[in-house]
Amino acid sequence: MKRVLVTGGTVFVSRYVAEYYVKAGYEVYVLNRNNRQQCEGVILIEADRHQLGDKLKGYHFDVVFDVTAYNAKDVNSLLDALDSFEDYILISSSAVYPEHCTQPFTEETKLGVNRFWGKYGTDKIEAEEVLRKRVPNAYILRPPYLYGSLNNVYREAFVFDCAMQGRKFYLPKDGGMKLQFFYVKDLCRFMDVILEKKPKQHIFNVGNKESISVKDWVTLCYRIAGKEAECVNVWKDIEQRKYFSFYDYEYALDVREQYALMPQTKPLETGLQEAYEWYLNNQDKVLKRPYIEFIDKEL
């Protein structure tokens, strides 16, 4: 039985990773402050990752899944505290690519400030740099928008709410902006592939090969909720994030290297159906933003 460490383990991606590897029969340790309900089947190491002391001494992990590292300090603190491990996988972000670079972004695209993501992106760059320096054989994954069951971010859930309430949907401009997604289970499946094949390449863009326009995405979410979307196009000069789940920023990742190792990903409609079924019973677990209130007041 492999022993793995998951940083976090209580919210969305880190929780999904923890549950996924419990189901796979691994001995799963989670590292968090124990402020939220833990997954069934995990072993809790209760600590702040910046104040670990000797909490990890005496443990050997076959894999460290670092899902919650947002900056260099996060990575350094964990590496300083770890006793020994075999493999390390860091979940980074597509926010490391400057918006002005040629798209689709490849793994070789020069990293830098992205004006939409700001410090979040530059912090992720620094986290990557520290990890590559200290653990040269570590793997780094750069996803686009992650979605699926356990998603506490108000994205697909916002559209589901509008559909379930029978509301018109207020769509940015003509709805042509493209979004690229990746189902959280496919992220775990790709980590399985990495651990099995140990590819020479250590940095991967991950995501669905196909992007989707925001109009088609909204239409699909409504259909899954059993409704037909009636859209209102918003042409006013209003900050998009005040009434919609995404920045006014279209980008695409080149994911050919991922597909060379894992040719199949979950169809978006299937993934959204699973996300919808989870949301119906877990609406209280989503951090809702006041999009609907803003729409009713301003639009």
CSV table of C-alpha atoms in Angstrom, one decimal:
chain,number,residue,atom,x,y,z
A,1,MET,CA,0.0,0.0,0.0
A,2,LYS,CA,1.4,3.4,-1.0
A,3,ARG,CA,1.5,6.1,1.6
A,4,VAL,CA,0.7,9.6,0.2
A,5,LEU,CA,0.5,13.1,1.6
A,6,VAL,CA,-2.2,15.5,0.4
A,7,THR,CA,-1.8,19.1,1.5
A,8,GLY,CA,-5.2,20.5,2.4
A,9,GLY,CA,-7.7,17.7,1.9
A,10,THR,CA,-10.9,19.5,3.0
A,11,VAL,CA,-12.0,21.8,0.0
A,12,PHE,CA,-12.6,21.1,-3.7
A,13,VAL,CA,-9.4,19.9,-5.5
A,14,SER,CA,-7.4,18.8,-2.4
A,15,ARG,CA,-10.5,17.1,-1.0
A,16,TYR,CA,-11.2,15.4,-4.3
A,17,VAL,CA,-7.6,14.2,-4.5
A,18,ALA,CA,-7.7,12.8,-1.0
A,19,GLU,CA,-11.0,11.0,-1.6
A,20,TYR,CA,-9.8,9.7,-4.9
A,21,TYR,CA,-6.7,8.1,-3.4
A,22,VAL,CA,-8.6,6.7,-0.5
A,23,LYS,CA,-10.9,4.9,-2.9
A,24,ALA,CA,-7.8,3.7,-4.8
A,25,GLY,CA,-6.6,1.9,-1.7
A,26,TYR,CA,-3.8,4.2,-0.7
A,27,GLU,CA,-2.8,5.2,2.8
A,28,VAL,CA,-3.8,8.9,2.6
A,29,TYR,CA,-2.5,11.4,5.0
A,30,VAL,CA,-3.9,15.0,4.9
A,31,LEU,CA,-2.1,18.1,6.2
A,32,ASN,CA,-4.4,20.8,7.4
A,33,ARG,CA,-5.5,22.8,10.5
A,34,ASN,CA,-8.6,20.7,11.1
A,35,ASN,CA,-10.9,23.7,10.7
A,36,ARG,CA,-13.3,21.7,8.4
A,37,GLN,CA,-14.8,18.2,8.3
A,38,GLN,CA,-12.2,15.6,7.1
A,39,CYS,CA,-12.7,13.0,4.4
A,40,GLU,CA,-13.6,9.5,5.5
A,41,GLY,CA,-10.6,7.2,5.5
A,42,VAL,CA,-7.8,9.7,5.7
A,43,ILE,CA,-5.2,10.1,8.5
A,44,LEU,CA,-5.0,13.7,9.7
A,45,ILE,CA,-1.8,15.5,10.4
A,46,GLU,CA,-3.1,18.6,12.2
A,47,ALA,CA,-0.8,21.6,11.6
A,48,ASP,CA,-0.3,24.9,9.7
A,49,ARG,CA,2.1,24.2,6.8
A,50,HIS,CA,4.1,27.2,7.9
A,51,GLN,CA,4.5,25.9,11.5
A,52,LEU,CA,5.2,22.2,11.0
A,53,GLY,CA,8.1,21.7,13.4
A,54,ASP,CA,8.7,18.0,13.6
A,55,LYS,CA,5.1,17.0,12.6
A,56,LEU,CA,6.4,15.1,9.5
A,57,LYS,CA,9.5,13.7,10.9
A,58,GLY,CA,9.6,9.9,10.8
A,59,TYR,CA,7.2,9.7,7.9
A,60,HIS,CA,8.2,8.4,4.4
A,61,PHE,CA,5.7,9.3,1.7
A,62,ASP,CA,5.6,7.6,-1.7
A,63,VAL,CA,4.0,10.7,-3.1
A,64,VAL,CA,3.4,14.2,-2.0
A,65,PHE,CA,0.4,15.8,-3.7
A,66,ASP,CA,0.9,19.5,-3.0
A,67,VAL,CA,-2.4,21.1,-3.9
A,68,THR,CA,-2.4,24.1,-1.7
A,69,ALA,CA,1.0,25.7,-2.3
A,70,TYR,CA,0.4,29.3,-3.5
A,71,ASN,CA,3.9,30.8,-3.1
A,72,ALA,CA,7.5,30.0,-2.5
A,73,LYS,CA,7.1,30.2,1.3
A,74,ASP,CA,4.5,27.4,1.1
A,75,VAL,CA,6.8,25.1,-0.8
A,76,ASN,CA,9.9,25.9,1.3
A,77,SER,CA,8.0,25.3,4.6
A,78,LEU,CA,6.8,21.9,3.5
A,79,LEU,CA,10.1,20.8,2.0
A,80,ASP,CA,11.9,21.9,5.2
A,81,ALA,CA,9.6,19.7,7.3
A,82,LEU,CA,9.4,16.6,5.1
A,83,ASP,CA,11.6,13.7,6.2
A,84,SER,CA,11.7,11.7,3.0
A,85,PHE,CA,9.6,11.1,-0.1
A,86,GLU,CA,9.8,9.6,-3.5
A,87,ASP,CA,7.6,11.7,-5.8
A,88,TYR,CA,6.3,15.3,-5.6
A,89,ILE,CA,3.5,16.7,-7.7
A,90,LEU,CA,2.6,20.4,-7.5
A,91,ILE,CA,-0.7,21.7,-8.7
A,92,SER,CA,0.2,25.1,-10.2
A,93,SER,CA,-1.9,27.2,-12.6
A,94,SER,CA,-2.2,28.6,-16.1
A,95,ALA,CA,-2.1,32.0,-14.4
A,96,VAL,CA,1.7,31.8,-14.8
A,97,TYR,CA,1.5,32.7,-18.5
A,98,PRO,CA,1.3,36.4,-19.4
A,99,GLU,CA,-1.8,37.2,-21.4
A,100,HIS,CA,0.1,39.0,-24.2
A,101,CYS,CA,2.1,35.8,-25.2
A,102,THR,CA,1.2,33.8,-28.3
A,103,GLN,CA,-1.6,31.3,-27.7
A,104,PRO,CA,-2.1,28.5,-27.1
A,105,PHE,CA,0.4,28.6,-24.3
A,106,THR,CA,2.9,25.8,-24.4
A,107,GLU,CA,5.0,24.5,-21.5
A,108,GLU,CA,7.9,26.5,-23.0
A,109,THR,CA,6.0,29.8,-23.0
A,110,LYS,CA,8.0,32.4,-21.0
A,111,LEU,CA,6.4,32.9,-17.6
A,112,GLY,CA,5.6,36.4,-16.3
A,113,VAL,CA,2.9,38.7,-14.9
A,114,ASN,CA,-0.6,38.2,-16.1
A,115,ARG,CA,-2.6,41.4,-15.6
A,116,PHE,CA,-5.8,39.4,-14.9
A,117,TRP,CA,-4.3,37.2,-12.3
A,118,GLY,CA,-1.7,39.5,-10.9
A,119,LYS,CA,0.0,38.3,-7.7
A,120,TYR,CA,-1.7,35.0,-7.7
A,121,GLY,CA,0.1,34.1,-10.9
A,122,THR,CA,3.5,35.5,-9.9
A,123,ASP,CA,3.4,33.7,-6.6
A,124,LYS,CA,2.7,30.5,-8.4
A,125,ILE,CA,5.8,31.2,-10.6
A,126,GLU,CA,7.9,31.6,-7.5
A,127,ALA,CA,6.5,28.4,-6.0
A,128,GLU,CA,7.4,26.5,-9.2
A,129,GLU,CA,10.9,28.0,-9.2
A,130,VAL,CA,11.7,27.0,-5.6
A,131,LEU,CA,10.4,23.5,-6.2
A,132,ARG,CA,12.4,23.0,-9.4
A,133,LYS,CA,15.5,24.1,-7.7
A,134,ARG,CA,15.1,22.0,-4.6
A,135,VAL,CA,13.4,18.9,-6.1
A,136,PRO,CA,14.5,18.7,-9.8
A,137,ASN,CA,12.5,15.5,-10.4
A,138,ALA,CA,9.2,17.0,-9.1
A,139,TYR,CA,6.2,17.3,-11.5
A,140,ILE,CA,4.3,20.5,-12.0
A,141,LEU,CA,0.8,20.6,-13.5
A,142,ARG,CA,-0.7,23.8,-14.9
A,143,PRO,CA,-4.5,23.5,-15.3
A,144,PRO,CA,-7.0,26.0,-16.7
A,145,TYR,CA,-10.4,26.3,-14.9
A,146,LEU,CA,-11.0,23.1,-12.9
A,147,TYR,CA,-14.6,22.0,-12.4
A,148,GLY,CA,-16.6,19.1,-11.1
A,149,SER,CA,-18.0,17.5,-7.9
A,150,LEU,CA,-16.9,19.3,-4.7
A,151,ASN,CA,-16.4,22.6,-6.5
A,152,ASN,CA,-16.9,25.3,-3.9
A,153,VAL,CA,-16.2,28.1,-6.4
A,154,TYR,CA,-19.3,29.8,-7.7
A,155,ARG,CA,-18.9,29.1,-11.4
A,156,GLU,CA,-21.1,26.3,-12.8
A,157,ALA,CA,-23.1,26.5,-9.6
A,158,PHE,CA,-24.0,30.1,-10.4
A,159,VAL,CA,-25.5,29.1,-13.8
A,160,PHE,CA,-27.3,26.2,-12.2
A,161,ASP,CA,-28.9,28.6,-9.7
A,162,CYS,CA,-30.1,30.9,-12.5
A,163,ALA,CA,-31.5,27.9,-14.3
A,164,MET,CA,-33.2,26.4,-11.3
A,165,GLN,CA,-34.7,29.9,-10.5
A,166,GLY,CA,-36.0,30.3,-14.0
A,167,ARG,CA,-34.0,33.4,-14.6
A,168,LYS,CA,-32.7,34.9,-17.8
A,169,PHE,CA,-28.9,34.7,-18.0
A,170,TYR,CA,-26.9,37.9,-18.4
A,171,LEU,CA,-24.2,37.0,-20.9
A,172,PRO,CA,-21.0,39.1,-21.5
A,173,LYS,CA,-21.2,40.8,-24.9
A,174,ASP,CA,-22.1,38.2,-27.6
A,175,GLY,CA,-21.1,35.2,-25.5
A,176,GLY,CA,-18.3,34.3,-27.8
A,177,MET,CA,-15.5,34.3,-25.2
A,178,LYS,CA,-13.9,30.8,-25.0
A,179,LEU,CA,-13.3,28.9,-21.8
A,180,GLN,CA,-11.0,25.9,-21.3
A,181,PHE,CA,-11.9,23.4,-18.5
A,182,PHE,CA,-10.5,20.3,-16.9
A,183,TYR,CA,-12.5,17.9,-14.8
A,184,VAL,CA,-11.0,17.3,-11.4
A,185,LYS,CA,-11.1,13.5,-11.7
A,186,ASP,CA,-9.1,13.8,-15.0
A,187,LEU,CA,-6.5,15.7,-13.0
A,188,CYS,CA,-6.2,12.8,-10.6
A,189,ARG,CA,-6.2,10.3,-13.5
A,190,PHE,CA,-3.3,12.2,-15.1
A,191,MET,CA,-1.4,12.2,-11.8
A,192,ASP,CA,-1.8,8.4,-11.9
A,193,VAL,CA,-0.3,8.3,-15.4
A,194,ILE,CA,2.6,10.4,-14.3
A,195,LEU,CA,3.3,8.1,-11.3
A,196,GLU,CA,3.1,5.0,-13.5
A,197,LYS,CA,5.1,6.2,-16.5
A,198,LYS,CA,7.5,8.7,-14.9
A,199,PRO,CA,7.9,10.8,-18.1
A,200,LYS,CA,11.1,12.7,-18.7
A,201,GLN,CA,9.1,15.9,-19.1
A,202,HIS,CA,8.3,17.4,-15.7
A,203,ILE,CA,6.0,20.3,-16.5
A,204,PHE,CA,2.6,19.8,-18.1
A,205,ASN,CA,-0.2,21.9,-19.2
A,206,VAL,CA,-3.4,20.0,-18.4
A,207,GLY,CA,-6.9,20.5,-19.6
A,208,ASN,CA,-9.6,19.6,-22.2
A,209,LYS,CA,-8.4,19.8,-25.7
A,210,GLU,CA,-11.5,21.7,-26.8
A,211,SER,CA,-12.6,25.1,-25.4
A,212,ILE,CA,-16.2,26.2,-25.3
A,213,SER,CA,-17.8,29.6,-25.7
A,214,VAL,CA,-19.5,31.1,-22.6
A,215,LYS,CA,-22.8,31.1,-24.5
A,216,ASP,CA,-22.6,27.4,-25.2
A,217,TRP,CA,-21.4,26.6,-21.7
A,218,VAL,CA,-24.3,28.5,-20.2
A,219,THR,CA,-26.7,26.8,-22.6
A,220,LEU,CA,-25.3,23.4,-21.6
A,221,CYS,CA,-25.6,24.1,-17.9
A,222,TYR,CA,-29.2,25.1,-18.3
A,223,ARG,CA,-30.0,22.0,-20.3
A,224,ILE,CA,-28.4,19.8,-17.6
A,225,ALA,CA,-30.7,21.6,-15.1
A,226,GLY,CA,-33.7,20.8,-17.3
A,227,LYS,CA,-34.2,24.3,-18.6
A,228,GLU,CA,-33.7,26.3,-21.8
A,229,ALA,CA,-31.4,29.3,-21.5
A,230,GLU,CA,-32.8,32.7,-22.5
A,231,CYS,CA,-29.8,35.0,-22.6
A,232,VAL,CA,-29.5,38.8,-22.3
A,233,ASN,CA,-26.4,40.2,-23.9
A,234,VAL,CA,-24.6,42.8,-21.7
A,235,TRP,CA,-22.8,45.4,-23.8
A,236,LYS,CA,-22.6,48.0,-21.0
A,237,ASP,CA,-19.1,49.1,-19.8
A,238,ILE,CA,-19.4,47.1,-16.6
A,239,GLU,CA,-16.7,45.0,-15.0
A,240,GLN,CA,-17.6,41.5,-16.1
A,241,ARG,CA,-16.8,39.8,-12.8
A,242,LYS,CA,-19.5,41.7,-11.0
A,243,TYR,CA,-22.2,39.7,-12.8
A,244,PHE,CA,-20.4,36.7,-14.3
A,245,SER,CA,-18.1,33.9,-13.0
A,246,PHE,CA,-15.1,34.6,-15.1
A,247,TYR,CA,-12.8,37.5,-16.0
A,248,ASP,CA,-13.0,39.1,-19.4
A,249,TYR,CA,-10.0,37.1,-20.5
A,250,GLU,CA,-9.8,34.3,-23.1
A,251,TYR,CA,-6.9,32.0,-23.2
A,252,ALA,CA,-5.9,28.5,-24.3
A,253,LEU,CA,-3.4,26.0,-23.2
A,254,ASP,CA,-1.6,23.6,-25.5
A,255,VAL,CA,-2.3,20.2,-23.9
A,256,ARG,CA,-0.8,17.9,-26.6
A,257,GLU,CA,1.8,16.6,-24.1
A,258,GLN,CA,-0.9,15.6,-21.7
A,259,TYR,CA,-3.0,13.9,-24.4
A,260,ALA,CA,0.1,12.0,-25.6
A,261,LEU,CA,0.1,10.3,-22.2
A,262,MET,CA,-3.6,10.2,-21.5
A,263,PRO,CA,-5.6,10.4,-24.7
A,264,GLN,CA,-9.1,10.5,-23.2
A,265,THR,CA,-10.8,13.0,-20.9
A,266,LYS,CA,-14.3,13.2,-19.6
A,267,PRO,CA,-16.7,15.0,-22.0
A,268,LEU,CA,-17.7,18.4,-20.6
A,269,GLU,CA,-21.4,17.5,-20.6
A,270,THR,CA,-20.8,14.4,-18.5
A,271,GLY,CA,-18.6,16.2,-16.1
A,272,LEU,CA,-21.2,19.1,-15.7
A,273,GLN,CA,-24.0,16.5,-15.1
A,274,GLU,CA,-22.0,15.0,-12.3
A,275,ALA,CA,-21.3,18.5,-10.9
A,276,TYR,CA,-25.0,19.4,-11.0
A,277,GLU,CA,-26.0,16.2,-9.2
A,278,TRP,CA,-23.5,16.9,-6.5
A,279,TYR,CA,-24.6,20.6,-6.2
A,280,LEU,CA,-28.2,19.7,-5.7
A,281,ASN,CA,-27.3,18.1,-2.4
A,282,ASN,CA,-24.5,20.4,-1.4
A,283,GLN,CA,-25.5,23.9,-2.1
A,284,ASP,CA,-24.4,25.1,1.3
A,285,LYS,CA,-20.8,24.1,0.5
A,286,VAL,CA,-20.4,26.6,-2.4
A,287,LEU,CA,-19.0,30.1,-1.7
A,288,LYS,CA,-21.7,32.1,-3.4
A,289,ARG,CA,-21.0,35.6,-4.8
A,290,PRO,CA,-23.6,38.4,-5.2
A,291,TYR,CA,-23.9,38.1,-9.0
A,292,ILE,CA,-27.7,37.8,-8.9
A,293,GLU,CA,-28.0,40.7,-6.5
A,294,PHE,CA,-25.9,42.9,-8.8
A,295,ILE,CA,-27.9,41.9,-11.8
A,296,ASP,CA,-31.2,42.7,-10.2
A,297,LYS,CA,-29.9,46.1,-9.0
A,298,GLU,CA,-27.8,47.2,-12.0
A,299,LEU,CA,-28.8,45.3,-15.1
